[in-house]
mmCIF file of C-alpha atoms in Angstrom:
data_model
loop_
_atom_site.group_PDB
_atom_site.id
_atom_site.type_symbol
_atom_site.label_atom_id
_atom_site.label_comp_id
_atom_site.label_asym_id
_atom_site.label_seq_id
_atom_site.Cartn_x
_atom_site.Cartn_y
_atom_site.Cartn_z
ATOM 1 C CA MET A 104 -2.595 -48.268 -42.788
ATOM 2 C CA GLU A 105 -0.174 -46.218 -40.819
ATOM 3 C CA THR A 106 -1.608 -44.490 -37.812
ATOM 4 C CA GLU A 107 -0.767 -40.837 -37.333
ATOM 5 C CA LYS A 108 1.849 -40.393 -34.678
ATOM 6 C CA GLN A 109 0.535 -38.440 -31.710
ATOM 7 C CA PRO A 110 2.883 -35.850 -30.231
ATOM 8 C CA GLN A 111 4.369 -36.874 -26.950
ATOM 9 C CA PRO A 112 3.924 -34.559 -23.939
ATOM 10 C CA SER A 113 7.599 -33.642 -24.123
ATOM 11 C CA GLU A 114 7.132 -32.571 -27.761
ATOM 12 C CA MET A 115 4.147 -30.336 -27.127
ATOM 13 C CA GLU A 116 4.703 -26.585 -26.959
ATOM 14 C CA PRO A 117 4.593 -25.186 -23.449
ATOM 15 C CA GLU A 118 1.400 -23.408 -22.581
ATOM 16 C CA VAL A 119 1.828 -19.654 -22.411
ATOM 17 C CA VAL A 120 0.365 -18.282 -19.219
ATOM 18 C CA ALA A 121 -0.476 -14.587 -19.278
ATOM 19 C CA VAL A 122 0.867 -12.737 -16.284
ATOM 20 C CA LYS A 123 -1.561 -10.223 -14.913
ATOM 21 C CA PRO A 124 0.079 -6.815 -14.390
ATOM 22 C CA ARG A 125 0.613 -6.016 -10.725
ATOM 23 C CA SER A 126 -1.721 -3.340 -9.380
ATOM 24 C CA ILE A 127 -0.351 0.115 -8.667
ATOM 25 C CA TRP A 128 -1.207 -0.391 -4.984
ATOM 26 C CA GLY A 129 0.890 -3.532 -4.826
ATOM 27 C CA ILE A 130 3.744 -1.672 -6.498
ATOM 28 C CA ILE A 131 3.475 1.181 -3.997
ATOM 29 C CA VAL A 132 3.696 -1.246 -1.090
ATOM 30 C CA ARG A 133 6.663 -3.069 -2.616
ATOM 31 C CA VAL A 134 8.633 0.124 -3.296
ATOM 32 C CA PHE A 135 9.300 0.293 0.461
ATOM 33 C CA SER A 136 10.413 -3.324 0.832
ATOM 34 C CA ALA A 137 11.450 -4.566 -2.641
ATOM 35 C CA PRO A 138 12.167 -1.547 -4.866
ATOM 36 C CA GLN A 139 13.903 -3.572 -7.594
ATOM 37 C CA GLN A 140 10.813 -5.711 -8.170
ATOM 38 C CA ALA A 141 8.485 -2.738 -7.708
ATOM 39 C CA PHE A 142 10.094 -0.729 -10.501
ATOM 40 C CA GLU A 143 10.342 -3.761 -12.789
ATOM 41 C CA ASP A 144 6.586 -4.215 -12.374
ATOM 42 C CA PHE A 145 6.075 -0.474 -12.786
ATOM 43 C CA LYS A 146 8.129 0.103 -15.951
ATOM 44 C CA PRO A 147 5.787 -1.554 -18.515
ATOM 45 C CA ARG A 148 2.833 0.503 -17.332
ATOM 46 C CA PRO A 149 3.819 3.626 -15.362
ATOM 47 C CA ARG A 150 0.515 4.942 -13.970
ATOM 48 C CA ILE A 151 1.286 8.525 -13.057
ATOM 49 C CA LEU A 152 -2.216 9.808 -12.270
ATOM 50 C CA VAL A 153 -2.632 7.763 -9.076
ATOM 51 C CA LEU A 154 0.832 8.817 -7.897
ATOM 52 C CA LEU A 155 0.062 12.481 -8.571
ATOM 53 C CA VAL A 156 -3.122 12.282 -6.511
ATOM 54 C CA ILE A 157 -1.347 10.534 -3.607
ATOM 55 C CA THR A 158 1.510 13.051 -3.712
ATOM 56 C CA ILE A 159 -0.890 16.003 -3.683
ATOM 57 C CA VAL A 160 -2.939 14.571 -0.808
ATOM 58 C CA ILE A 161 0.083 13.804 1.382
ATOM 59 C CA GLY A 162 1.665 17.163 0.558
ATOM 60 C CA ALA A 163 -1.553 18.946 1.502
ATOM 61 C CA ILE A 164 -1.848 17.044 4.803
ATOM 62 C CA ALA A 165 1.770 17.813 5.722
ATOM 63 C CA ALA A 166 1.382 21.496 4.800
ATOM 64 C CA LEU A 167 -1.829 21.803 6.792
ATOM 65 C CA GLY A 168 -0.291 20.163 9.843
ATOM 66 C CA THR A 169 2.834 22.342 9.771
ATOM 67 C CA ALA A 170 1.305 25.654 8.582
ATOM 68 C CA LYS A 171 1.297 27.162 12.069
ATOM 69 C CA TYR A 172 4.874 26.088 12.800
ATOM 70 C CA THR A 173 6.148 27.230 9.411
ATOM 71 C CA ALA A 174 4.682 30.682 10.019
ATOM 72 C CA LEU A 175 6.218 30.790 13.500
ATOM 73 C CA LEU A 176 9.568 29.740 12.040
ATOM 74 C CA GLN A 177 9.420 32.603 9.557
ATOM 75 C CA TYR A 178 8.565 35.006 12.365
ATOM 76 C CA GLU A 179 11.450 33.767 14.515
ATOM 77 C CA LEU A 180 13.966 34.157 11.706
ATOM 78 C CA LEU A 181 12.786 37.611 10.619
ATOM 79 C CA SER A 182 12.628 38.844 14.210
ATOM 80 C CA THR A 183 16.441 38.743 14.244
ATOM 81 C CA SER A 184 16.550 41.377 11.499
ATOM 82 C CA PRO A 185 16.944 45.021 12.505
ATOM 83 C CA GLN A 186 15.185 46.061 9.286
ATOM 84 C CA ILE A 187 11.752 44.553 9.963
ATOM 85 C CA PRO A 188 9.348 46.901 11.795
ATOM 86 C CA GLN A 189 7.935 45.543 15.051
ATOM 87 C CA GLN A 190 4.398 46.158 13.841
ATOM 88 C CA LEU A 191 4.958 43.843 10.881
ATOM 89 C CA LEU A 192 6.469 41.207 13.158
ATOM 90 C CA ASP A 193 3.426 41.381 15.428
ATOM 91 C CA GLN A 194 1.163 40.868 12.418
ATOM 92 C CA MET A 195 3.197 37.849 11.331
ATOM 93 C CA ARG A 196 2.958 36.300 14.788
ATOM 94 C CA GLN A 197 -0.781 36.865 14.858
ATOM 95 C CA ALA A 198 -1.160 35.311 11.403
ATOM 96 C CA ALA A 199 0.690 32.216 12.613
ATOM 97 C CA THR A 200 -2.160 31.478 15.020
ATOM 98 C CA GLU A 201 -4.796 31.704 12.277
ATOM 99 C CA VAL A 202 -4.192 28.887 9.803
ATOM 100 C CA GLU A 203 -5.947 29.509 6.485
ATOM 101 C CA LEU A 204 -7.017 26.137 5.113
ATOM 102 C CA GLY A 205 -7.719 27.605 1.688
ATOM 103 C CA LYS A 206 -4.041 28.539 1.291
ATOM 104 C CA ALA A 207 -2.197 25.811 3.196
ATOM 105 C CA ILE A 208 -3.836 22.800 1.512
ATOM 106 C CA PRO A 209 -3.339 23.710 -2.170
ATOM 107 C CA THR A 210 0.101 25.220 -1.512
ATOM 108 C CA GLY A 211 1.380 22.006 0.055
ATOM 109 C CA GLY A 212 -0.035 19.837 -2.714
ATOM 110 C CA VAL A 213 1.331 21.989 -5.522
ATOM 111 C CA PHE A 214 4.753 22.243 -3.876
ATOM 112 C CA ALA A 215 5.008 18.461 -3.607
ATOM 113 C CA VAL A 216 4.248 18.117 -7.314
ATOM 114 C CA ILE A 217 6.765 20.825 -8.256
ATOM 115 C CA VAL A 218 9.509 19.067 -6.286
ATOM 116 C CA GLY A 219 8.894 15.817 -8.161
ATOM 117 C CA LEU A 220 8.751 17.634 -11.489
ATOM 118 C CA LEU A 221 12.044 19.462 -10.893
ATOM 119 C CA VAL A 222 13.876 16.323 -9.763
ATOM 120 C CA ALA A 223 12.476 14.386 -12.735
ATOM 121 C CA LEU A 224 13.628 17.049 -15.214
ATOM 122 C CA VAL A 225 17.177 16.977 -13.853
ATOM 123 C CA ALA A 226 17.243 13.169 -13.723
ATOM 124 C CA TRP A 227 15.845 12.936 -17.265
ATOM 125 C CA PHE A 228 18.680 15.137 -18.527
ATOM 126 C CA VAL A 229 21.402 13.384 -16.503
ATOM 127 C CA GLY A 230 20.201 9.832 -17.105
ATOM 128 C CA GLY A 231 19.234 10.339 -20.726
ATOM 129 C CA PHE A 232 21.688 12.821 -22.184
ATOM 130 C CA LEU A 233 24.753 12.390 -19.972
ATOM 131 C CA MET A 234 24.529 8.671 -19.152
ATOM 132 C CA GLY A 235 23.090 7.367 -22.399
ATOM 133 C CA GLY A 236 19.855 5.983 -20.967
ATOM 134 C CA LYS A 237 16.547 5.949 -22.827
ATOM 135 C CA ALA A 238 13.225 6.781 -21.240
ATOM 136 C CA LYS A 239 10.269 9.056 -21.844
ATOM 137 C CA PHE A 240 9.993 12.024 -19.513
ATOM 138 C CA LYS A 241 6.550 10.914 -18.329
ATOM 139 C CA THR A 242 8.036 7.589 -17.235
ATOM 140 C CA VAL A 243 10.897 9.306 -15.402
ATOM 141 C CA TRP A 244 8.450 11.647 -13.686
ATOM 142 C CA ALA A 245 6.259 8.723 -12.644
ATOM 143 C CA ALA A 246 9.302 6.865 -11.258
ATOM 144 C CA THR A 247 10.312 10.003 -9.349
ATOM 145 C CA LEU A 248 6.858 10.271 -7.792
ATOM 146 C CA LEU A 249 6.911 6.580 -6.880
ATOM 147 C CA GLY A 250 10.283 6.809 -5.132
ATOM 148 C CA GLY A 251 9.308 10.168 -3.651
ATOM 149 C CA LEU A 252 6.518 8.516 -1.664
ATOM 150 C CA ILE A 253 9.216 7.546 0.834
ATOM 151 C CA MET A 254 10.072 11.213 1.380
ATOM 152 C CA GLU A 255 6.352 12.000 1.616
ATOM 153 C CA LEU A 256 6.052 9.328 4.309
ATOM 154 C CA GLY A 257 8.888 11.053 6.144
ATOM 155 C CA SER A 258 6.909 14.305 6.214
ATOM 156 C CA LEU A 259 4.017 12.460 7.886
ATOM 157 C CA VAL A 260 6.354 10.788 10.401
ATOM 158 C CA ARG A 261 7.800 14.175 11.366
ATOM 159 C CA LEU A 262 4.370 15.763 11.768
ATOM 160 C CA PRO A 263 3.499 14.439 15.272
ATOM 161 C CA LEU A 264 7.061 15.175 16.410
ATOM 162 C CA ILE A 265 6.740 18.774 15.216
ATOM 163 C CA MET A 266 3.416 19.128 17.031
ATOM 164 C CA ALA A 267 4.857 17.635 20.207
ATOM 165 C CA LYS A 268 7.881 19.963 20.139
ATOM 166 C CA ASP A 269 5.774 22.912 18.911
ATOM 167 C CA SER A 270 8.523 23.742 16.442
ATOM 168 C CA MET A 271 9.707 22.970 12.912
ATOM 169 C CA TYR A 272 13.167 22.177 14.271
ATOM 170 C CA VAL A 273 12.660 18.418 14.223
ATOM 171 C CA SER A 274 15.346 16.544 12.318
ATOM 172 C CA LEU A 275 15.584 12.855 11.503
ATOM 173 C CA GLY A 276 19.134 13.294 10.291
ATOM 174 C CA LEU A 277 22.491 14.794 11.232
ATOM 175 C CA ALA A 278 20.988 18.251 11.818
ATOM 176 C CA ALA A 279 19.785 16.885 15.174
ATOM 177 C CA PHE A 280 23.444 16.913 16.274
ATOM 178 C CA LEU A 281 23.701 20.697 15.785
ATOM 179 C CA PRO A 282 21.926 22.099 18.856
ATOM 180 C CA GLY A 283 21.470 25.835 18.863
ATOM 181 C CA LYS A 284 21.638 26.069 15.067
ATOM 182 C CA ASP A 285 18.758 27.148 12.844
ATOM 183 C CA PHE A 286 18.050 27.932 9.196
ATOM 184 C CA ARG A 287 20.359 30.931 9.268
ATOM 185 C CA SER A 288 23.103 28.299 9.014
ATOM 186 C CA ILE A 289 23.502 26.888 5.492
ATOM 187 C CA LEU A 290 25.119 23.734 6.909
ATOM 188 C CA TYR A 291 22.131 23.170 9.180
ATOM 189 C CA GLY A 292 19.770 23.553 6.223
ATOM 190 C CA LEU A 293 21.694 20.985 4.179
ATOM 191 C CA LEU A 294 21.727 18.439 6.995
ATOM 192 C CA TYR A 295 18.069 19.140 7.761
ATOM 193 C CA TYR A 296 16.993 18.278 4.217
ATOM 194 C CA PHE A 297 19.282 15.267 3.820
ATOM 195 C CA ASP A 298 17.723 13.223 6.609
ATOM 196 C CA ILE A 299 17.227 9.456 6.696
ATOM 197 C CA PHE A 300 14.095 9.606 4.528
ATOM 198 C CA MET A 301 15.800 11.735 1.877
ATOM 199 C CA VAL A 302 18.739 9.318 1.684
ATOM 200 C CA TRP A 303 16.341 6.373 1.486
ATOM 201 C CA THR A 304 14.407 8.145 -1.269
ATOM 202 C CA ILE A 305 17.559 8.805 -3.298
ATOM 203 C CA ILE A 306 18.656 5.164 -3.128
ATOM 204 C CA VAL A 307 15.231 3.739 -4.028
ATOM 205 C CA THR A 308 14.576 6.291 -6.773
ATOM 206 C CA GLY A 309 18.068 5.640 -8.122
ATOM 207 C CA ILE A 310 17.280 1.930 -8.344
ATOM 208 C CA GLY A 311 14.169 2.890 -10.281
ATOM 209 C CA TYR A 312 16.115 5.147 -12.645
ATOM 210 C CA GLY A 313 18.532 2.308 -13.360
ATOM 211 C CA ILE A 314 15.590 0.145 -14.475
ATOM 212 C CA ILE A 315 13.695 2.899 -16.275
ATOM 213 C CA PHE A 316 16.723 4.186 -18.219
ATOM 214 C CA GLY A 317 18.352 0.798 -18.712
ATOM 215 C CA ILE A 318 21.575 1.922 -17.021
ATOM 216 C CA SER A 319 23.537 0.590 -14.062
ATOM 217 C CA ARG A 320 22.226 0.955 -10.531
ATOM 218 C CA GLY A 321 25.191 3.159 -9.634
ATOM 219 C CA LYS A 322 24.431 5.561 -12.468
ATOM 220 C CA GLY A 323 20.762 5.570 -11.512
ATOM 221 C CA ILE A 324 21.535 6.497 -7.907
ATOM 222 C CA THR A 325 23.927 9.190 -9.144
ATOM 223 C CA ALA A 326 21.172 10.684 -11.318
ATOM 224 C CA ALA A 327 18.779 10.612 -8.362
ATOM 225 C CA PHE A 328 21.337 12.242 -6.062
ATOM 226 C CA ILE A 329 22.001 15.037 -8.555
ATOM 227 C CA GLY A 330 18.279 15.647 -9.018
ATOM 228 C CA PHE A 331 17.482 15.873 -5.305
ATOM 229 C CA ALA A 332 20.693 17.775 -4.525
ATOM 230 C CA ILE A 333 19.795 20.493 -7.037
ATOM 231 C CA PHE A 334 16.345 20.782 -5.459
ATOM 232 C CA VAL A 335 17.863 21.135 -1.970
ATOM 233 C CA LEU A 336 20.514 23.641 -3.083
ATOM 234 C CA LEU A 337 17.910 25.697 -4.935
ATOM 235 C CA SER A 338 15.616 25.725 -1.902
ATOM 236 C CA ILE A 339 18.394 26.758 0.477
ATOM 237 C CA THR A 340 19.689 29.404 -1.935
ATOM 238 C CA LEU A 341 16.283 31.018 -2.398
ATOM 239 C CA SER A 342 15.627 30.941 1.336
ATOM 240 C CA SER A 343 19.040 32.367 2.220
ATOM 241 C CA VAL A 344 18.826 35.139 -0.376
ATOM 242 C CA GLY A 345 15.350 36.088 0.841
ATOM 243 C CA LEU A 346 16.455 36.211 4.472
ATOM 244 C CA ALA A 347 19.584 38.179 3.592
ATOM 245 C CA PHE A 348 17.544 40.806 1.728
ATOM 246 C CA ALA A 349 15.324 41.043 4.801
ATOM 247 C CA GLY A 350 18.374 41.827 6.905
ATOM 248 C CA VAL A 351 18.806 38.428 8.555
ATOM 249 C CA GLU A 352 22.441 37.430 9.027
ATOM 250 C CA ILE A 353 23.253 34.197 7.157
ATOM 251 C CA SER A 354 26.299 32.047 7.984
ATOM 252 C CA LEU A 355 27.894 29.060 6.284
ATOM 253 C CA PHE A 356 28.158 27.056 9.483
#
């Protein structure tokens, strides 16, 4: 009787080992050191809720810590206008010393979310419709929030420097090389926003867009740059128009 031939080890099918999805906390840590791997781990399961909570919390902390200095900055800018009554200026200065937690905390959190939402909308249009990528908006938004944690970290790094200087005029970019300039200068505003953390955020988020959309890294970084640039230009435009209507003189340089 012939004996049944047993399969040799080399003929046996390889055992399939299930890879456990990386935790969102591990992904968050890796986005600072290994963004390519972080977004590859993130793409199959983009968990947006945790990122939203973290973004809101950091935004609220940053807004609370800078509320006094933001109010003083507004006072300093408007005090250069001949149209603002002195009584109103005195009220603004007094209000700057009385930080209202009920307003500062939610305002900072909501603003941080709106920034990510705006950038994601622009990137979704650019990466999807103009560059031929494919991704759901929720995934793009989640990737934007993940990369945006670098910018959020920057706001926390600047916080003790702002407190030490007792002023919002703390730049971690080229705006530091423009002494004597303030937010009445459009150039200063641009350089103030595009600091080292913003540039880092654009590069990392662009890497993420390349993976999320299935496009090249260069196209992904371009989409990220356009998204953040539109946010910065919109912010500076609204601020400049508001100051101009208040009688503050705005200059290009």
